[in-house]
Short mmCIF file of C-alpha atoms in Angstrom, two decimals:
data_model
loop_
_atom_site.label_atom_id
_atom_site.label_comp_id
_atom_site.label_asym_id
_atom_site.label_seq_id
_atom_site.Cartn_x
_atom_site.Cartn_y
_atom_site.Cartn_z
CA MET W 1 -94.52 9.80 -132.88
CA ARG W 2 -97.93 8.20 -132.21
CA TYR W 3 -98.87 5.58 -129.64
CA GLU W 4 -102.11 3.64 -129.41
CA LEU W 5 -103.85 3.86 -126.04
CA THR W 6 -104.61 0.14 -126.26
CA ASP W 7 -100.88 -0.60 -126.52
CA LEU W 8 -100.07 1.67 -123.58
CA ARG W 9 -102.82 0.04 -121.51
CA LEU W 10 -101.40 -3.38 -122.43
CA PHE W 11 -97.92 -2.22 -121.36
CA LEU W 12 -99.34 -1.00 -118.03
CA GLU W 13 -101.18 -4.27 -117.33
CA ILE W 14 -98.12 -6.40 -118.18
CA ALA W 15 -95.92 -4.22 -115.96
CA GLN W 16 -98.33 -4.51 -113.04
CA ALA W 17 -98.86 -8.26 -113.40
CA GLY W 18 -95.32 -9.18 -114.43
CA SER W 19 -96.86 -11.48 -116.99
CA LEU W 20 -97.65 -11.20 -120.71
CA THR W 21 -100.54 -13.66 -120.40
CA ALA W 22 -102.13 -11.81 -117.47
CA GLY W 23 -101.67 -8.47 -119.23
CA ALA W 24 -103.31 -9.81 -122.37
CA SER W 25 -106.23 -11.15 -120.35
CA ALA W 26 -106.72 -7.76 -118.67
CA VAL W 27 -107.22 -6.05 -122.04
CA PHE W 28 -109.20 -8.98 -123.54
CA ILE W 29 -106.77 -10.05 -126.27
CA THR W 30 -104.84 -13.27 -126.87
CA PRO W 31 -101.23 -13.66 -125.67
CA SER W 32 -100.04 -13.86 -129.29
CA ALA W 33 -101.81 -10.58 -130.14
CA ALA W 34 -100.36 -9.03 -126.99
CA SER W 35 -96.86 -10.15 -127.94
CA TYR W 36 -97.29 -8.58 -131.40
CA ARG W 37 -98.59 -5.29 -129.97
CA LEU W 38 -95.81 -5.12 -127.37
CA LYS W 39 -93.17 -5.76 -130.03
CA ASN W 40 -94.58 -2.91 -132.13
CA LEU W 41 -94.61 -0.60 -129.11
CA GLU W 42 -90.98 -1.42 -128.31
CA GLN W 43 -90.03 -0.77 -131.94
CA ALA W 44 -91.84 2.58 -131.81
CA MET W 45 -90.01 3.44 -128.58
CA GLY W 46 -86.71 2.29 -130.02
CA THR W 47 -85.83 0.19 -126.97
CA ALA W 48 -86.84 -2.93 -125.05
CA LEU W 49 -89.35 -2.20 -122.30
CA PHE W 50 -89.16 -5.59 -120.59
CA GLU W 51 -86.60 -8.24 -119.81
CA ARG W 52 -87.99 -11.72 -120.38
CA THR W 53 -86.96 -13.94 -117.45
CA PRO W 54 -88.03 -17.36 -116.11
CA ARG W 55 -89.96 -15.46 -113.42
CA GLY W 56 -91.92 -13.46 -115.99
CA MET W 57 -91.76 -10.00 -117.50
CA GLU W 58 -89.50 -7.56 -115.63
CA LEU W 59 -89.30 -3.90 -116.57
CA SER W 60 -86.08 -2.73 -118.18
CA PRO W 61 -84.65 0.62 -117.02
CA ALA W 62 -86.33 2.25 -120.02
CA GLY W 63 -89.58 0.46 -119.25
CA ASP W 64 -89.46 1.70 -115.68
CA ALA W 65 -89.21 5.28 -116.95
CA VAL W 66 -92.05 4.74 -119.43
CA LEU W 67 -94.26 3.29 -116.67
CA THR W 68 -94.28 6.59 -114.77
CA HIS W 69 -95.47 8.49 -117.85
CA VAL W 70 -98.07 5.87 -118.80
CA ARG W 71 -99.58 6.03 -115.31
CA GLU W 72 -99.79 9.81 -115.65
CA ILE W 73 -101.55 9.44 -119.02
CA PHE W 74 -104.24 7.10 -117.70
CA GLU W 75 -104.64 9.14 -114.54
CA GLY W 76 -105.36 12.14 -116.76
CA ILE W 77 -107.87 10.12 -118.80
CA GLU W 78 -109.59 8.99 -115.59
CA ARG W 79 -109.74 12.59 -114.41
CA MET W 80 -111.19 13.69 -117.76
CA GLN W 81 -113.85 10.99 -117.64
CA GLY W 82 -114.76 11.98 -114.10
CA ASP W 83 -115.10 15.64 -115.03
CA VAL W 84 -117.19 14.93 -118.12
CA SER W 85 -119.48 12.50 -116.30
CA ARG W 86 -120.78 15.36 -114.15
CA PHE W 87 -122.51 16.69 -117.28
CA ILE W 88 -124.07 13.37 -118.19
CA SER W 89 -125.72 11.18 -115.55
CA GLY W 90 -123.89 11.26 -112.25
CA ILE W 91 -120.36 10.48 -111.15
CA LYS W 92 -118.55 7.52 -112.70
CA GLY W 93 -115.04 6.30 -112.09
CA HIS W 94 -112.57 3.90 -110.51
CA VAL W 95 -110.72 4.24 -107.19
CA ARG W 96 -107.53 2.31 -106.40
CA LEU W 97 -106.76 1.83 -102.71
CA VAL W 98 -103.93 0.00 -100.93
CA ALA W 99 -103.96 -0.69 -97.18
CA ASN W 100 -102.59 -2.96 -94.49
CA SER W 101 -104.72 -5.82 -93.19
CA SER W 102 -105.64 -4.16 -89.88
CA SER W 103 -107.13 -1.06 -91.49
CA LEU W 104 -108.82 -3.09 -94.23
CA ASN W 105 -110.55 -5.49 -91.87
CA GLY W 106 -111.16 -3.12 -88.99
CA PHE W 107 -112.26 0.05 -90.74
CA ILE W 108 -112.02 0.42 -94.51
CA THR W 109 -114.23 -2.40 -95.79
CA GLN W 110 -117.42 -1.23 -94.11
CA THR W 111 -116.84 2.45 -94.92
CA LEU W 112 -115.95 1.71 -98.53
CA GLY W 113 -119.06 -0.45 -98.87
CA ARG W 114 -121.25 2.48 -97.79
CA PHE W 115 -119.40 4.76 -100.22
CA LEU W 116 -120.02 2.41 -103.16
CA VAL W 117 -123.71 2.21 -102.28
CA ALA W 118 -123.91 6.01 -102.13
CA TYR W 119 -122.03 6.32 -105.46
CA PRO W 120 -123.28 3.47 -107.68
CA GLY W 121 -121.23 4.68 -110.64
CA ILE W 122 -117.92 4.19 -108.83
CA ASP W 123 -115.89 0.97 -108.81
CA ALA W 124 -113.05 0.24 -106.38
CA GLU W 125 -109.91 -1.85 -106.50
CA VAL W 126 -108.46 -2.75 -103.08
CA ASP W 127 -105.04 -4.31 -102.52
CA GLU W 128 -103.56 -5.43 -99.18
CA ARG W 129 -99.88 -4.66 -98.61
CA GLN W 130 -97.41 -4.22 -95.77
CA SER W 131 -97.49 -0.75 -94.26
CA GLU W 132 -93.83 -0.12 -95.10
CA THR W 133 -94.48 -0.49 -98.84
CA ILE W 134 -97.67 1.57 -99.10
CA PRO W 135 -96.31 5.17 -99.19
CA SER W 136 -93.95 4.32 -102.06
CA ALA W 137 -96.79 2.59 -103.93
CA VAL W 138 -98.94 5.73 -103.67
CA LEU W 139 -96.04 7.94 -104.80
CA ALA W 140 -95.45 5.61 -107.78
CA ARG W 141 -99.13 5.98 -108.80
CA GLU W 142 -99.87 2.31 -108.13
CA ALA W 143 -102.81 3.51 -106.04
CA ASP W 144 -104.80 6.70 -105.56
CA ILE W 145 -105.15 6.32 -101.78
CA GLY W 146 -102.99 4.44 -99.28
CA ILE W 147 -103.70 3.67 -95.63
CA PHE W 148 -100.88 2.36 -93.47
CA ALA W 149 -99.66 2.07 -89.88
CA GLY W 150 -96.86 4.22 -88.50
CA GLU W 151 -94.80 7.01 -89.98
CA THR W 152 -93.04 7.38 -93.32
CA ASP W 153 -90.10 9.35 -94.65
CA VAL W 154 -91.34 9.12 -98.25
CA GLU W 155 -91.57 12.67 -99.59
CA GLY W 156 -94.16 14.01 -101.98
CA LEU W 157 -97.19 12.78 -100.04
CA SER W 158 -100.02 14.50 -98.17
CA ILE W 159 -100.55 12.57 -94.92
CA HIS W 160 -103.85 12.66 -93.02
CA PRO W 161 -104.46 11.00 -89.61
CA TYR W 162 -106.97 8.23 -90.34
CA ALA W 163 -107.61 6.03 -87.29
CA VAL W 164 -106.06 4.65 -84.12
CA ASP W 165 -106.08 0.94 -83.32
CA ARG W 166 -104.37 -1.35 -80.82
CA LEU W 167 -102.82 -4.75 -81.36
CA VAL W 168 -103.66 -7.35 -78.70
CA ILE W 169 -103.27 -11.05 -78.07
CA VAL W 170 -106.48 -13.09 -78.06
CA ALA W 171 -106.66 -16.52 -76.46
CA PRO W 172 -109.31 -19.11 -75.54
CA ARG W 173 -110.90 -18.34 -72.17
CA ASP W 174 -109.34 -21.47 -70.61
CA HIS W 175 -105.84 -20.73 -71.95
CA LEU W 176 -102.84 -20.16 -69.65
CA LEU W 177 -102.68 -16.55 -70.86
CA ALA W 178 -106.36 -15.81 -70.23
CA SER W 179 -105.76 -14.51 -66.71
CA GLN W 180 -103.03 -12.10 -67.80
CA HIS W 181 -103.88 -8.40 -68.00
CA GLY W 182 -100.81 -7.58 -70.07
CA ILE W 183 -97.97 -9.44 -71.75
CA ARG W 184 -94.86 -8.82 -73.81
CA LEU W 185 -94.83 -10.33 -77.28
CA ALA W 186 -91.71 -12.37 -76.49
CA ALA W 187 -93.65 -14.18 -73.74
CA ALA W 188 -96.64 -14.79 -76.01
CA LEU W 189 -94.33 -16.36 -78.61
CA ASP W 190 -93.87 -19.33 -76.26
CA PHE W 191 -97.34 -20.47 -77.35
CA ASP W 192 -98.87 -21.77 -80.59
CA PHE W 193 -100.35 -19.12 -82.88
CA VAL W 194 -103.23 -19.06 -85.33
CA CYS W 195 -102.14 -16.75 -88.16
CA THR W 196 -103.58 -15.06 -91.19
CA SER W 197 -102.21 -16.10 -94.59
CA ARG W 198 -98.44 -16.03 -95.13
CA ALA W 199 -98.80 -13.10 -97.53
CA SER W 200 -100.98 -10.99 -95.22
CA SER W 201 -99.50 -7.84 -93.72
CA ASN W 202 -100.70 -8.94 -90.25
CA TYR W 203 -98.66 -12.14 -90.36
CA LEU W 204 -95.63 -10.48 -91.95
CA PHE W 205 -95.64 -7.86 -89.18
CA LEU W 206 -95.82 -10.60 -86.52
CA ARG W 207 -93.06 -12.62 -88.18
CA ASP W 208 -90.75 -9.63 -88.65
CA THR W 209 -91.31 -8.36 -85.10
CA ALA W 210 -90.60 -11.81 -83.67
CA THR W 211 -87.40 -11.96 -85.73
CA ARG W 212 -86.26 -8.65 -84.25
CA TYR W 213 -86.67 -10.23 -80.82
CA GLY W 214 -84.60 -13.22 -81.93
CA ARG W 215 -87.67 -15.47 -81.93
CA SER W 216 -89.88 -17.26 -84.43
CA VAL W 217 -93.65 -17.72 -84.64
CA ARG W 218 -95.01 -21.17 -83.83
CA ALA W 219 -97.80 -21.04 -86.40
CA ARG W 220 -100.09 -24.06 -86.13
CA LEU W 221 -101.91 -22.98 -89.27
CA HIS W 222 -102.53 -20.05 -91.59
CA THR W 223 -106.06 -19.09 -92.54
CA HIS W 224 -107.71 -16.41 -94.64
CA GLY W 225 -109.27 -13.55 -92.72
CA PHE W 226 -109.65 -12.52 -89.11
CA GLU W 227 -113.09 -14.16 -88.94
CA SER W 228 -111.48 -17.58 -89.31
CA VAL W 229 -108.62 -16.67 -86.98
CA LEU W 230 -111.02 -15.72 -84.18
CA SER W 231 -113.12 -18.85 -84.67
CA LEU W 232 -110.06 -21.09 -84.48
CA VAL W 233 -108.73 -19.33 -81.40
CA ALA W 234 -112.13 -19.66 -79.72
CA SER W 235 -112.01 -23.39 -80.54
CA GLY W 236 -108.72 -23.72 -78.65
CA VAL W 237 -106.29 -24.11 -81.54
CA GLY W 238 -103.93 -21.36 -80.36
CA VAL W 239 -103.56 -17.65 -79.68
CA ALA W 240 -103.43 -14.81 -82.19
CA LEU W 241 -102.22 -11.25 -82.71
CA VAL W 242 -105.14 -9.09 -83.88
CA PRO W 243 -106.19 -5.43 -83.92
CA THR W 244 -108.98 -4.60 -81.48
CA SER W 245 -111.02 -3.13 -84.34
CA VAL W 246 -111.72 -6.62 -85.73
CA LEU W 247 -113.26 -7.74 -82.43
CA ALA W 248 -116.19 -5.33 -82.66
CA ASN W 249 -119.57 -6.89 -83.52
CA ARG W 250 -118.14 -10.41 -83.86
CA GLN W 251 -119.76 -13.28 -81.98
CA GLN W 252 -116.43 -15.06 -81.43
CA ALA W 253 -115.15 -12.12 -79.36
CA LYS W 254 -117.42 -13.21 -76.49
CA LEU W 255 -115.55 -16.52 -76.31
CA LEU W 256 -112.08 -14.96 -76.18
CA ALA W 257 -109.75 -13.52 -73.57
CA VAL W 258 -108.15 -10.27 -74.72
CA ILE W 259 -104.66 -9.62 -73.36
CA GLU W 260 -103.09 -6.18 -73.73
CA LEU W 261 -99.61 -6.05 -75.27
CA ASP W 262 -97.07 -4.17 -73.16
CA GLU W 263 -95.29 -2.90 -76.26
CA PRO W 264 -94.88 0.70 -77.49
CA TRP W 265 -95.81 -0.36 -81.02
CA ALA W 266 -99.10 -1.98 -79.95
CA LEU W 267 -100.92 1.36 -80.21
CA ARG W 268 -101.12 1.85 -83.95
CA LYS W 269 -101.62 5.20 -85.63
CA LEU W 270 -103.08 4.69 -89.09
CA ASN W 271 -102.47 7.33 -91.74
CA LEU W 272 -104.09 8.05 -95.09
CA ALA W 273 -101.75 9.17 -97.87
CA VAL W 274 -102.24 10.69 -101.31
CA ARG W 275 -99.76 12.35 -103.64
CA LYS W 276 -99.21 16.06 -103.07
CA ASP W 277 -99.22 16.74 -106.81
CA ALA W 278 -102.34 14.65 -107.51
CA ARG W 279 -105.13 16.36 -109.41
CA PHE W 280 -107.86 13.90 -108.63
CA PRO W 281 -111.29 13.75 -110.25
CA ASN W 282 -114.04 14.64 -107.83
CA PHE W 283 -115.02 11.04 -107.08
CA ILE W 284 -111.57 10.16 -105.68
CA THR W 285 -111.63 13.24 -103.45
CA ALA W 286 -115.15 12.23 -102.38
CA CYS W 287 -113.91 8.73 -101.50
CA MET W 288 -110.99 10.10 -99.48
CA ASN W 289 -113.30 12.42 -97.52
CA PHE W 290 -115.80 9.60 -96.99
CA LEU W 291 -113.07 7.45 -95.45
CA LEU W 292 -111.73 10.23 -93.23
CA GLU W 293 -115.12 11.46 -92.05
CA ASP W 294 -116.70 8.13 -91.10
CA PRO W 295 -117.87 8.88 -87.52
CA LEU W 296 -116.76 5.50 -86.12
CA VAL W 297 -113.32 5.89 -87.65
CA ALA W 298 -112.94 9.54 -86.68
CA ALA W 299 -113.86 8.70 -83.07
CA THR W 300 -110.80 6.46 -82.74
CA ARG W 301 -108.56 9.45 -83.38
CA LEU W 302 -109.55 10.77 -79.95
CA GLN W 303 -107.21 8.09 -78.53
CA LEU W 304 -104.19 10.09 -79.72
CA PRO W 305 -102.47 11.92 -76.87
CA THR W 306 -103.08 15.67 -76.80
CA PRO W 307 -99.84 17.63 -77.31
CA ALA W 308 -98.71 19.49 -74.19
CA THR W 309 -99.22 23.26 -74.25
CA GLU W 310 -97.12 25.86 -72.51
#
């Protein structure tokens, strides 16, 4: 039985987007041509790969099984291209990375930018997700590298300590909280918050943590990016929950009061995960090492407590 790579790529793009139109656009064909190709692929497979619903295209149980194999196929092709490129004109390839908002904004973006400058043949795709979902996404081959906060019980991953960060409350310098040296989150929730977008992992963490305390977040507004959050807090709109890493080298930080959170979860251990069975092309390994060995990032790992010795 033969399958066209174009059809398998189309299947992969539809599965990832949950949309026939978006999948067609990703492979530069019309939706009608995509529908025809998908129908032929399903006939060749002998089963439906998607369930058509009002919400879009959802994988059938058979389609879910096929997705794992298709990801393996294209991972192998990527690895082949990376290996061959060494004999042509430098490294070429594509790195997929998923991370939570704190690590993206505080550490990854600057390091990844330097990596892409050093390796002009490499492209990167970066996706922000909640920490809890990242290990499973890496295991499912939705990304090559994942960076997340906390621990995971997902098996089949190689976990590397990445960075250490701390969540704090920032407030205008004339705010009631400005004189506090430390505060519990429950007390901070009595005030108005400036929040990142509703889909951001930073806001979802704040919302979910508040819910566990039986509280809700009084969000005056949601804005994109920590830069806007800090500017709005400095202007007196409200307070915010941010990682200390985003305060470095930002002008707004001079206009803010930083209040420590007296919470065990405020000190955040960030981990980098890849699949144990991954046979990466050299450029993905190079990217992983570049992220781990960034001196500014590596220095934060010194904050981890040293295990007691007998």
